[in-house]
Amino acid sequence: MAAIKINVNGSSYSTDVEPDTPLLYVLQNDLKLNGPKFGCGLAQCGACTVLLDGKPIRSCVTPMSMADGHEVTTIDGLGTVDNPHPIQTAFITEQAMHCGFCISGPMLYGKAFIDKTPNATEADITKALNGLLCRCYAHTRMIQALVRYAKESA
Amino acid sequence: MKSTGASRREFLRSAGVLIVGFSMAGENGKLAAQNTISPAGLVDATQVDSWITIGADEMITIYSGKVEFGQGFSTVQTQLVAEELSVPFNRVKVIFGDTGLTPDQGVTSGSQSTVTEFKPGGLRQAVDTARDALFQLASQQLNVPTSELTVKDGVFSVNGQDPAGHVSYGQLLQGQRFNLTLNSKTVPKDPSQYTVLGTSVQRIDLAAKATGQFQYVQHVRLPGMLQGKVVRPPAIGATVVSVDKGSVASLPGSVQVVVKKDFVGVVADTEWHAIQAAKALVVTWSSGATLPDQSNLYAWMQQQRSLDSFTVDSGDTDQTLVQAVRKVTAQYLHPFQMHGALASSCAVADVRGGSGSSAMARIWSATQGVYPQRDSVALLLGIPPANVRVTFVEGSGCYGCNGNDMVSFDAALLSQAVGQPVRVQYSRKDEMAAGESYGPAYVVNLTAGVDRSGQITVWTREAWTLTKGDRPNATTPGNIISGALAGFPTPPLVPTAATPPKTFSNNVNAAANYVTGVVAANPPGGTGTVASQQVLTHTVASPFFTAPLRSPDRLQNTFANESFMDEVAAAMAADPVQYRLRHLSDPRLIAVLNAAAKAANWDTRPSPKPGNARTGVVTGRGVSCVLYEGNNGYSAMVAEVSVDQATGVITVTRIVTSQDSGPVSNPDGLRNQMEGGALQGMSRALHEEVKWNADSSAITSIDWKTYPVFSFGDPLPVIETVVLNPLTVPQMGAGECTITIAAAAIGNAVFDATSARLRRIPFTPANVLAALAARP
């Protein structure tokens, strides 16, 4: 079995798992990252979202073969408690969570959209989150956090 | 059987393998040594040392039985301790939910956490007892009466004296225990003096959650841990005929198959290998149980033998109904709904030594109650409760008793069988079809009689609901799906006739806000004025396991009661707010209702809205209110909707909601809960219904496509919250108020817009179109 190489949050990893192994299990169980989470395993909720070469994807249905040779960014890689990324600061400032389990979805879909869409409106941002789930329903605050991030990064 | 390699005490005490939550790293073991643990593994909640330790480093550690699900309660607990002890917020750490470490405070549920911790016997009293003891110690050390001491940031000083005359908590205690019993005579700080409580302190957990550093139960990683998957019956009630273990023999991952009666699972080295083994394992199942047809559920419920109970019965409703000049009658239907937590449930168990008195188990679980789970798992595994330690680790929001207990049982069964630590992560289908217990369906029949002046004089309610299983307890694990599969009988419902109630307990909001709640010779317990009243509930055996789902029963009942009050108001051509006010007696319920109406700029007039066309898109407003559980939080809501009468699609455009839960611990945290509750209530009202196929005996709501919910991209209403903050009353619950009243507020707004009364949840386009077609 040929080794699969991925770059995760700036560091290179090589692994010999089966190529159909979903990326999420490697990130969570092998690399011990807590950011991307298992919600449904069906690409229906977004809790497992990571950026693959900057684009948000659902790591629960992305086989390792598709991630081979690519750059993966998780919310763990954006910033830390002591030095959070501006989008993380926006979510903290707006207290835009209850349990926080879904956060990879709204944060990374929001970030990817806002970073490539200068002057994104609230309506645009809301649309960019289409289909993501937050069952605590912190929707209003998450939108506010993303609007704040959009303004601050404009 | 694997050798334990550690003493019982070490195994049960060891925390080093796992950092439980980001905020409690490292010091767990050291501080835990100060706790009082009985040989039975119980923490003595009457002892101050069971609740609080103060280190020589001035760090304060709190041990609490009330846990964090994202509702922000760990932050409130931290505020409470910082407030009562006059220490900086960041000097307090809270460890919660760990048998053998924290006091047994039952389950974290029912919006009872704030109530419990602030009332006698709770965290506040423990901390205040400690504070008083520190004052005594400082008095001795500094040689002045306590009345001359002031304390700031955990340092005592003598009034007006030089700064050298200081001593800190840590210096006074020098790492010693308090050795004190909780003192019922302690005086808590007056809420008017609060500087930490009552302020919008940021949640202590959100920075770690926002940066992916927070460790959920999904991230418990033990040395030698294997990955387990359950293989559930494809049909409700199906039993194992045979398991072909050979079907997975050639798969990678050192697959082990575990069968215990109808409990089937696999264990492998990695999660992906376990998933593939679970998929490949050939199990022959019997056919399933006979289920009622979904289309006939509500009639079926009314035909079953039932356990009956009165909430209130004044004994005269037959006569008063005859005397009424007008009667209004309606039936409300509520389906089974799911918790539908975002995380499919997950747990880790490490069971050593099989079963019996020398076996031991540790479980990491997002359960609502570590002690009830411990007692039930002990029976499941055949291990003494004192040899089982359950440690709470936060999962995703659970909204009640979802799959978190079941998956913990599954992990325990698998770990016991293979003798190694096992993590079980449910699939979405495991969770929805055979993992979680549902919130039960309801049929509610309501009748009101009105006198010549338009006043309601009599209110009767007869309802049917279902039950099976419920929460873990110390009696049997057979009431939990996994325990039942493993062969423990599920306690049957015992049909029983109703007897007259002795006290008025409206804890499931069966009685409407508008009755007096007078039972026997007792004073009124209700919030209303209607004295002729009968409230009867029939509970029947459920085909599915059920358990508390956020605002359990209270939501279903309040949907019926508050929609019906709107019907009566409309029949009397009265404004819905004014008509409610005419029948309310409780000043705080009146106040929240007025507050919501005022903030919404309520348009005072009867419903339906004059001039609305019967076609096209129309708008309307509706109201509802409740005293949650009859004594645990006041809330009112105004919803504004637009309804497309061609498609039946409801869009909620604005929600204004008010709440009075007594002194507010964290205003922004409360608003966050109110907002989330309102939207979750909207999701349950508009979208959510568990579905099944009676022909195959199978649940067909197995993922987010087949159990649709409100999601991002759906139109988001503007939400406005109004927080009342009375300081001279006890704290009440806060987390389940707004969800309770959302469905009625929305349904009433739809009536206002369209003249169509929605009496059946969910308000899907099909159900709305049916109601529109039924308009006179």
mmCIF file with all atom_site columns, C-alpha atoms in Angstrom, chain A residues 45 47 95-103 106 132-142, chain B residues 68-72 203 205-206 209 216 338-343 394-400 402 428 549-550 669-684 688 704 709-712 716 719 735-736 738-739:
data_model
loop_
_atom_site.group_PDB
_atom_site.id
_atom_site.type_symbol
_atom_site.label_atom_id
_atom_site.label_alt_id
_atom_site.label_comp_id
_atom_site.label_asym_id
_atom_site.label_entity_id
_atom_site.label_seq_id
_atom_site.pdbx_PDB_ins_code
_atom_site.Cartn_x
_atom_site.Cartn_y
_atom_site.Cartn_z
_atom_site.occupancy
_atom_site.B_iso_or_equiv
_atom_site.pdbx_formal_charge
_atom_site.auth_seq_id
_atom_site.auth_comp_id
_atom_site.auth_asym_id
_atom_site.auth_atom_id
_atom_site.pdbx_PDB_model_num
ATOM 1  C CA . CYS A 1 45  ? -24.574 18.599 8.827  1.00 0.00 ? 45  CYS A CA 1
ATOM 2  C CA . ALA A 1 47  ? -19.588 19.341 11.788 1.00 0.00 ? 47  ALA A CA 1
ATOM 3  C CA . GLN A 1 95  ? -20.726 34.334 22.137 1.00 0.00 ? 95  GLN A CA 1
ATOM 4  C CA . ALA A 1 96  ? -21.897 32.579 19.003 1.00 0.00 ? 96  ALA A CA 1
ATOM 5  C CA . MET A 1 97  ? -22.240 29.046 20.326 1.00 0.00 ? 97  MET A CA 1
ATOM 6  C CA . HIS A 1 98  ? -24.012 26.889 22.798 1.00 0.00 ? 98  HIS A CA 1
ATOM 7  C CA . CYS A 1 99  ? -22.313 23.493 22.714 1.00 0.00 ? 99  CYS A CA 1
ATOM 8  C CA . GLY A 1 100 ? -19.966 24.415 19.888 1.00 0.00 ? 100 GLY A CA 1
ATOM 9  C CA . PHE A 1 101 ? -20.012 20.977 18.291 1.00 0.00 ? 101 PHE A CA 1
ATOM 10 C CA . CYS A 1 102 ? -21.096 22.282 14.885 1.00 0.00 ? 102 CYS A CA 1
ATOM 11 C CA . ILE A 1 103 ? -18.635 25.150 14.825 1.00 0.00 ? 103 ILE A CA 1
ATOM 12 C CA . PRO A 1 106 ? -20.287 27.804 10.054 1.00 0.00 ? 106 PRO A CA 1
ATOM 13 C CA . LEU A 1 132 ? -25.334 23.469 7.649  1.00 0.00 ? 132 LEU A CA 1
ATOM 14 C CA . LEU A 1 133 ? -26.854 22.447 10.963 1.00 0.00 ? 133 LEU A CA 1
ATOM 15 C CA . CYS A 1 134 ? -26.604 23.863 14.451 1.00 0.00 ? 134 CYS A CA 1
ATOM 16 C CA . ARG A 1 135 ? -29.083 22.017 16.650 1.00 0.00 ? 135 ARG A CA 1
ATOM 17 C CA . CYS A 1 136 ? -28.646 24.424 19.575 1.00 0.00 ? 136 CYS A CA 1
ATOM 18 C CA . TYR A 1 137 ? -29.783 27.082 17.093 1.00 0.00 ? 137 TYR A CA 1
ATOM 19 C CA . ALA A 1 138 ? -27.199 29.748 17.755 1.00 0.00 ? 138 ALA A CA 1
ATOM 20 C CA . HIS A 1 139 ? -27.883 30.860 14.147 1.00 0.00 ? 139 HIS A CA 1
ATOM 21 C CA . THR A 1 140 ? -28.472 34.529 14.844 1.00 0.00 ? 140 THR A CA 1
ATOM 22 C CA . ARG A 1 141 ? -25.218 34.956 16.716 1.00 0.00 ? 141 ARG A CA 1
ATOM 23 C CA . MET A 1 142 ? -23.201 32.947 14.213 1.00 0.00 ? 142 MET A CA 1
ATOM 24 C CA . GLU B 2 68  ? -22.338 21.517 31.005 1.00 0.00 ? 68  GLU B CA 1
ATOM 25 C CA . PHE B 2 69  ? -24.152 20.783 27.736 1.00 0.00 ? 69  PHE B CA 1
ATOM 26 C CA . GLY B 2 70  ? -23.548 24.124 26.103 1.00 0.00 ? 70  GLY B CA 1
ATOM 27 C CA . GLN B 2 71  ? -26.192 25.855 28.179 1.00 0.00 ? 71  GLN B CA 1
ATOM 28 C CA . GLY B 2 72  ? -23.449 27.800 29.940 1.00 0.00 ? 72  GLY B CA 1
ATOM 29 C CA . ARG B 2 203 ? -18.571 31.710 28.661 1.00 0.00 ? 203 ARG B CA 1
ATOM 30 C CA . ASP B 2 205 ? -15.571 27.229 27.401 1.00 0.00 ? 205 ASP B CA 1
ATOM 31 C CA . LEU B 2 206 ? -16.088 29.119 24.163 1.00 0.00 ? 206 LEU B CA 1
ATOM 32 C CA . LYS B 2 209 ? -14.474 25.434 21.448 1.00 0.00 ? 209 LYS B CA 1
ATOM 33 C CA . TYR B 2 216 ? -15.525 16.403 23.789 1.00 0.00 ? 216 TYR B CA 1
ATOM 34 C CA . MET B 2 338 ? -36.222 13.231 18.373 1.00 0.00 ? 338 MET B CA 1
ATOM 35 C CA . HIS B 2 339 ? -33.546 14.950 20.365 1.00 0.00 ? 339 HIS B CA 1
ATOM 36 C CA . GLY B 2 340 ? -31.609 14.885 17.123 1.00 0.00 ? 340 GLY B CA 1
ATOM 37 C CA . ALA B 2 341 ? -28.355 15.965 18.717 1.00 0.00 ? 341 ALA B CA 1
ATOM 38 C CA . LEU B 2 342 ? -25.825 17.180 16.180 1.00 0.00 ? 342 LEU B CA 1
ATOM 39 C CA . ALA B 2 343 ? -23.319 14.610 17.398 1.00 0.00 ? 343 ALA B CA 1
ATOM 40 C CA . GLU B 2 394 ? -19.210 17.011 27.383 1.00 0.00 ? 394 GLU B CA 1
ATOM 41 C CA . GLY B 2 395 ? -20.769 15.930 24.107 1.00 0.00 ? 395 GLY B CA 1
ATOM 42 C CA . SER B 2 396 ? -22.805 18.019 21.751 1.00 0.00 ? 396 SER B CA 1
ATOM 43 C CA . GLY B 2 397 ? -25.980 19.632 23.023 1.00 0.00 ? 397 GLY B CA 1
ATOM 44 C CA . CYS B 2 398 ? -28.278 16.736 23.910 1.00 0.00 ? 398 CYS B CA 1
ATOM 45 C CA . TYR B 2 399 ? -31.591 18.489 24.706 1.00 0.00 ? 399 TYR B CA 1
ATOM 46 C CA . GLY B 2 400 ? -32.479 15.822 27.217 1.00 0.00 ? 400 GLY B CA 1
ATOM 47 C CA . ASN B 2 402 ? -30.840 11.210 24.118 1.00 0.00 ? 402 ASN B CA 1
ATOM 48 C CA . ARG B 2 428 ? -26.392 8.729  12.322 1.00 0.00 ? 428 ARG B CA 1
ATOM 49 C CA . LEU B 2 549 ? -36.753 15.638 25.367 1.00 0.00 ? 549 LEU B CA 1
ATOM 50 C CA . ARG B 2 550 ? -36.218 19.342 26.058 1.00 0.00 ? 550 ARG B CA 1
ATOM 51 C CA . GLY B 2 669 ? -26.127 33.727 28.547 1.00 0.00 ? 669 GLY B CA 1
ATOM 52 C CA . LEU B 2 670 ? -29.851 33.826 29.268 1.00 0.00 ? 670 LEU B CA 1
ATOM 53 C CA . ARG B 2 671 ? -30.565 35.656 26.020 1.00 0.00 ? 671 ARG B CA 1
ATOM 54 C CA . ASN B 2 672 ? -28.494 33.084 24.148 1.00 0.00 ? 672 ASN B CA 1
ATOM 55 C CA . GLN B 2 673 ? -30.608 30.306 25.683 1.00 0.00 ? 673 GLN B CA 1
ATOM 56 C CA . MET B 2 674 ? -33.840 32.157 24.920 1.00 0.00 ? 674 MET B CA 1
ATOM 57 C CA . GLU B 2 675 ? -32.826 32.674 21.280 1.00 0.00 ? 675 GLU B CA 1
ATOM 58 C CA . GLY B 2 676 ? -31.746 29.065 20.779 1.00 0.00 ? 676 GLY B CA 1
ATOM 59 C CA . GLY B 2 677 ? -34.839 27.749 22.517 1.00 0.00 ? 677 GLY B CA 1
ATOM 60 C CA . ALA B 2 678 ? -37.125 29.869 20.365 1.00 0.00 ? 678 ALA B CA 1
ATOM 61 C CA . LEU B 2 679 ? -35.514 28.639 17.137 1.00 0.00 ? 679 LEU B CA 1
ATOM 62 C CA . GLN B 2 680 ? -35.403 25.032 18.266 1.00 0.00 ? 680 GLN B CA 1
ATOM 63 C CA . GLY B 2 681 ? -39.064 25.355 19.210 1.00 0.00 ? 681 GLY B CA 1
ATOM 64 C CA . MET B 2 682 ? -39.719 26.728 15.753 1.00 0.00 ? 682 MET B CA 1
ATOM 65 C CA . SER B 2 683 ? -37.913 23.765 14.191 1.00 0.00 ? 683 SER B CA 1
ATOM 66 C CA . ARG B 2 684 ? -39.969 21.321 16.221 1.00 0.00 ? 684 ARG B CA 1
ATOM 67 C CA . GLU B 2 688 ? -39.948 17.576 13.152 1.00 0.00 ? 688 GLU B CA 1
ATOM 68 C CA . TRP B 2 704 ? -31.277 14.661 8.353  1.00 0.00 ? 704 TRP B CA 1
ATOM 69 C CA . VAL B 2 709 ? -35.120 20.204 10.810 1.00 0.00 ? 709 VAL B CA 1
ATOM 70 C CA . PHE B 2 710 ? -34.665 23.958 10.551 1.00 0.00 ? 710 PHE B CA 1
ATOM 71 C CA . SER B 2 711 ? -31.219 24.558 9.105  1.00 0.00 ? 711 SER B CA 1
ATOM 72 C CA . PHE B 2 712 ? -28.959 27.329 7.857  1.00 0.00 ? 712 PHE B CA 1
ATOM 73 C CA . LEU B 2 716 ? -34.191 33.202 9.905  1.00 0.00 ? 716 LEU B CA 1
ATOM 74 C CA . ILE B 2 719 ? -35.356 37.474 17.445 1.00 0.00 ? 719 ILE B CA 1
ATOM 75 C CA . GLY B 2 735 ? -33.344 26.886 29.483 1.00 0.00 ? 735 GLY B CA 1
ATOM 76 C CA . GLU B 2 736 ? -36.670 25.403 28.461 1.00 0.00 ? 736 GLU B CA 1
ATOM 77 C CA . THR B 2 738 ? -39.034 29.741 25.112 1.00 0.00 ? 738 THR B CA 1
ATOM 78 C CA . ILE B 2 739 ? -39.007 26.372 23.345 1.00 0.00 ? 739 ILE B CA 1
#
